[in-house]
Coordinates of C-alpha atoms in Angstrom, one line a residue:
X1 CA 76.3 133.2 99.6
X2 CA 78.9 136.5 100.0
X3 CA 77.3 137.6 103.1
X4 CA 77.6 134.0 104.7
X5 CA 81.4 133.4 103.3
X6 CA 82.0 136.5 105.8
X7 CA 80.6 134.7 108.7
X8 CA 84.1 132.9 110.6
X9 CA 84.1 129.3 111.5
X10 CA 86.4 126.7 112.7
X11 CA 87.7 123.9 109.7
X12 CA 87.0 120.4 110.6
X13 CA 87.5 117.0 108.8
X14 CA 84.6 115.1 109.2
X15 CA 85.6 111.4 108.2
X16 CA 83.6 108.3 107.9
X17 CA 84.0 104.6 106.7
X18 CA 81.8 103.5 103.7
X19 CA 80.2 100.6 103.0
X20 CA 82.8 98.4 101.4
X21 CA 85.3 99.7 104.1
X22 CA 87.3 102.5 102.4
X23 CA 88.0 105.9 104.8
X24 CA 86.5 109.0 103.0
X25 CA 86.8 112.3 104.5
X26 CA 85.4 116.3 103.7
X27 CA 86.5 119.2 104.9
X28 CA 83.3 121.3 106.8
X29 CA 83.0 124.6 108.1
X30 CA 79.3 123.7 108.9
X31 CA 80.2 121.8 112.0
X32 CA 78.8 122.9 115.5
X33 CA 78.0 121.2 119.2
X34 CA 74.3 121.2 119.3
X35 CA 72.9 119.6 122.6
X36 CA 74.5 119.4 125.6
X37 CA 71.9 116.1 127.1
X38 CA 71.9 114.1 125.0
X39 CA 75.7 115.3 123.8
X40 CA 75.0 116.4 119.9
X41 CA 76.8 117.3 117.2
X42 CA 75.8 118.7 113.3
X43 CA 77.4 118.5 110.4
X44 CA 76.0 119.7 106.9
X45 CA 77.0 118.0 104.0
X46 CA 76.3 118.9 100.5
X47 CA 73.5 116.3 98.7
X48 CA 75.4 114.8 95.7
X49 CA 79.1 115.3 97.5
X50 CA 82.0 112.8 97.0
X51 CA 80.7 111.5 101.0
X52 CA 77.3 112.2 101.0
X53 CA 76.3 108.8 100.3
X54 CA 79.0 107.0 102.3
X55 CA 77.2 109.3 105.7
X56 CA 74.1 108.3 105.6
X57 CA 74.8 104.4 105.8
X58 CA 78.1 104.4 108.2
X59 CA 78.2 102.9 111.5
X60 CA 78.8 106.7 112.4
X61 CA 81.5 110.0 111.8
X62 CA 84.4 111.6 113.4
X63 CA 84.9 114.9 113.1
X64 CA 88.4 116.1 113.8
X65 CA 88.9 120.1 114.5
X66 CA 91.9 120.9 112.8
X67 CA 95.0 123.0 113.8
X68 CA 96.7 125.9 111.6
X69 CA 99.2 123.7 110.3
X70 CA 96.8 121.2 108.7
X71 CA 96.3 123.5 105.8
X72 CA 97.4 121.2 103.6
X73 CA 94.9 118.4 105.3
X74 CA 92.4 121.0 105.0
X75 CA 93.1 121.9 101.0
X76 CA 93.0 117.8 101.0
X77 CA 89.3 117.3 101.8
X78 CA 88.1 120.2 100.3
X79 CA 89.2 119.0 96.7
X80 CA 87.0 118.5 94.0
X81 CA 86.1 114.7 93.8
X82 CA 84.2 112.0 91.9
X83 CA 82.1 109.1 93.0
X84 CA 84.8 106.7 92.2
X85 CA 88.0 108.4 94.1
X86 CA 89.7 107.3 97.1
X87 CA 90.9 109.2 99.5
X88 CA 94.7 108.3 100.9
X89 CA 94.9 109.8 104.6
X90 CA 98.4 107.8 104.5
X91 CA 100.8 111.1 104.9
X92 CA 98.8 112.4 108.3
X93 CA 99.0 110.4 111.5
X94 CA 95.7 109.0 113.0
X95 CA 93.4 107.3 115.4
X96 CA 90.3 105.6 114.8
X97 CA 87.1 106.1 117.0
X98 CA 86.5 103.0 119.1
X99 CA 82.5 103.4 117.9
X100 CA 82.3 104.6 114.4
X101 CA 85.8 103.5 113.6
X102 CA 86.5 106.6 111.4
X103 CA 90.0 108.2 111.6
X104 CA 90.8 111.3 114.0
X105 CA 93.7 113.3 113.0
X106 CA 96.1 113.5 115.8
X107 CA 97.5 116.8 115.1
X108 CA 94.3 118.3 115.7
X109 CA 93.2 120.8 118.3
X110 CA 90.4 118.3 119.5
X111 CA 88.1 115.5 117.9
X112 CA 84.3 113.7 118.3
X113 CA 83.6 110.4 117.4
X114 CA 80.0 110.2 116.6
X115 CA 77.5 107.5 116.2
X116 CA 74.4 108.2 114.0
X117 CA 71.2 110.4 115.9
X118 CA 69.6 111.9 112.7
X119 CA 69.4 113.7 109.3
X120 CA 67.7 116.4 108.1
X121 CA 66.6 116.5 104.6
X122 CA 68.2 121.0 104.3
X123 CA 67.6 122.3 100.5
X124 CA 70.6 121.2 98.7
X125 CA 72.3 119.8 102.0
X126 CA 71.5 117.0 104.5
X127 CA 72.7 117.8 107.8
X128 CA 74.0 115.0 110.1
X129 CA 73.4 114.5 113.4
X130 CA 76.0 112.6 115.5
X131 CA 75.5 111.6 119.2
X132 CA 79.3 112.3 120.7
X133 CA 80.5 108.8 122.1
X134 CA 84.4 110.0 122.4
X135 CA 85.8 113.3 122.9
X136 CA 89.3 112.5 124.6
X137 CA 91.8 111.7 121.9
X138 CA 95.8 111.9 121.9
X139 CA 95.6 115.2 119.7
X140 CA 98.5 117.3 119.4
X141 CA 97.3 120.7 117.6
X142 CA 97.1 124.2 120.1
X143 CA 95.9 126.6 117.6
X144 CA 93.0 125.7 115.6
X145 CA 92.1 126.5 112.0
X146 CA 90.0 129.3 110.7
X147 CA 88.3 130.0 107.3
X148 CA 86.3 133.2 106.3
X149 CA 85.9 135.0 103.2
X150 CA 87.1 131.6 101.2
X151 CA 90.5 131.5 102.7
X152 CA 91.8 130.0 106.0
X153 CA 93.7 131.9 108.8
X154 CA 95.1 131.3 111.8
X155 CA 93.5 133.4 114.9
X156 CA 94.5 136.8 115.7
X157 CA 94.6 139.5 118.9
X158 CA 92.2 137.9 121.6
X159 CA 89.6 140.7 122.4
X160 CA 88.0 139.6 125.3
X161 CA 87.6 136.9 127.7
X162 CA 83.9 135.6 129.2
X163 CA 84.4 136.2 133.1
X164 CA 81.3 135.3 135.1
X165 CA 82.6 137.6 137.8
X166 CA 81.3 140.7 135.9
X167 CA 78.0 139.0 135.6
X168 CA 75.6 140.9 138.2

C-alpha cells in the first residue's frame, strides 16, 4: 500500500445516478483510458463503497478530471460515507451526460460520459469498464489535480516534452 501511495495519478470524480434517481459521486485516483477502438475507460471502485452498488446497475458513469481548485470537490467525494447518505453536488456547477445522465463538473480540466462495457470482479475492488460516448463538455479547469503520497498537489516544473522529431 506505501509503495503504491507514491505512484502519482490524476483525481477524478467519477459520478453515477442510482436506481431511485439520486446523483452519488467518489473521488478515484484509479481512473485511466484503456482502449482506443472500441474507446474505453476503467475505473476501480472499492467492493462495499458508499457507490459501489449504485455502479453496477446505472444506465452508465461520468468521470470528471478535476482541476487544482476542486480540492474541496475532491475532499467531498473522498469522505467517509454510509449506505444511507446523499450526496448534495448543489455548491459546484454541472452538466449531465446526454447517455448516462450523470453530472460532469464544469470546472474540470476535461470529462467522459460512459455507458456500461464490463466489470471485473479485482480482490477487494470491482473495476468498471465504461465505453466513452461524450468527451466534449463546456469545462472550464486548465490545470488538473494531482494526488501522491495521500495528499493532492498541483503540477510542478515540466521536464520534458514527447517530440516525434527525435524519433529515428
Amino acid at each position: 500500500r506505501d509503495v503504491m501511495a507514491r505512484l502519482g495519478g490524476g483525481v477524478c470524480l467519477r459520478t453515477a445516478v442510482d436506481p431511485i434517481g439520486r446523483d452519488c459521486g467518489l473521488t478515484v485516483t484509479a481512473a485511466t483510458s484503456l482502449s482506443l477502438d472500441p474507446p474505453l475507460v476503467l475505473v476501480a471502485v472499492r467492493q462495499g463503497s458508499f457507490i459501489h452498488d449504485a455502479l453496477s446497475v446505472a444506465e452508465g458513469f461520468a468521470l470528471t478530471v478535476l482541476a487544482v481548485d476542486q480540492l474541496a470537490l475532491a475532499r467531498y467525494g473522498a469522505r467517509h460515507r454510509y449506505p444511507t447518505d446523499v450526496d448534495d453536488f448543489g455548491p459546484w456547477e454541472t452538466v449531465r451526460g446526454h447517455a448516462s445522465g450523470s453530472l460532469v463538473f464544469t470546472g474540470g480540466v476535461a470529462a467522459v460520459d460512459c455507458l456500461p462495457y464490463g466489470f471485473v470482479d479485482a480482490g477487494d475492488h470491482t473495476i468498471a469498464l465504461g465505453r466513452a460516448v461524450q468527451t466534449v463538455f463546456p469545462t472550464t479547469g486548465t490545470i488538473p489535480l494531482l494526488h501522491v503520497d495521500r495528499a493532492y498537489y498541483a503540477p510542478g516544473t515540466r521536464l520534458d516534452r514527447f517530440d516525434r522529431s527525435q524519433d529515428a
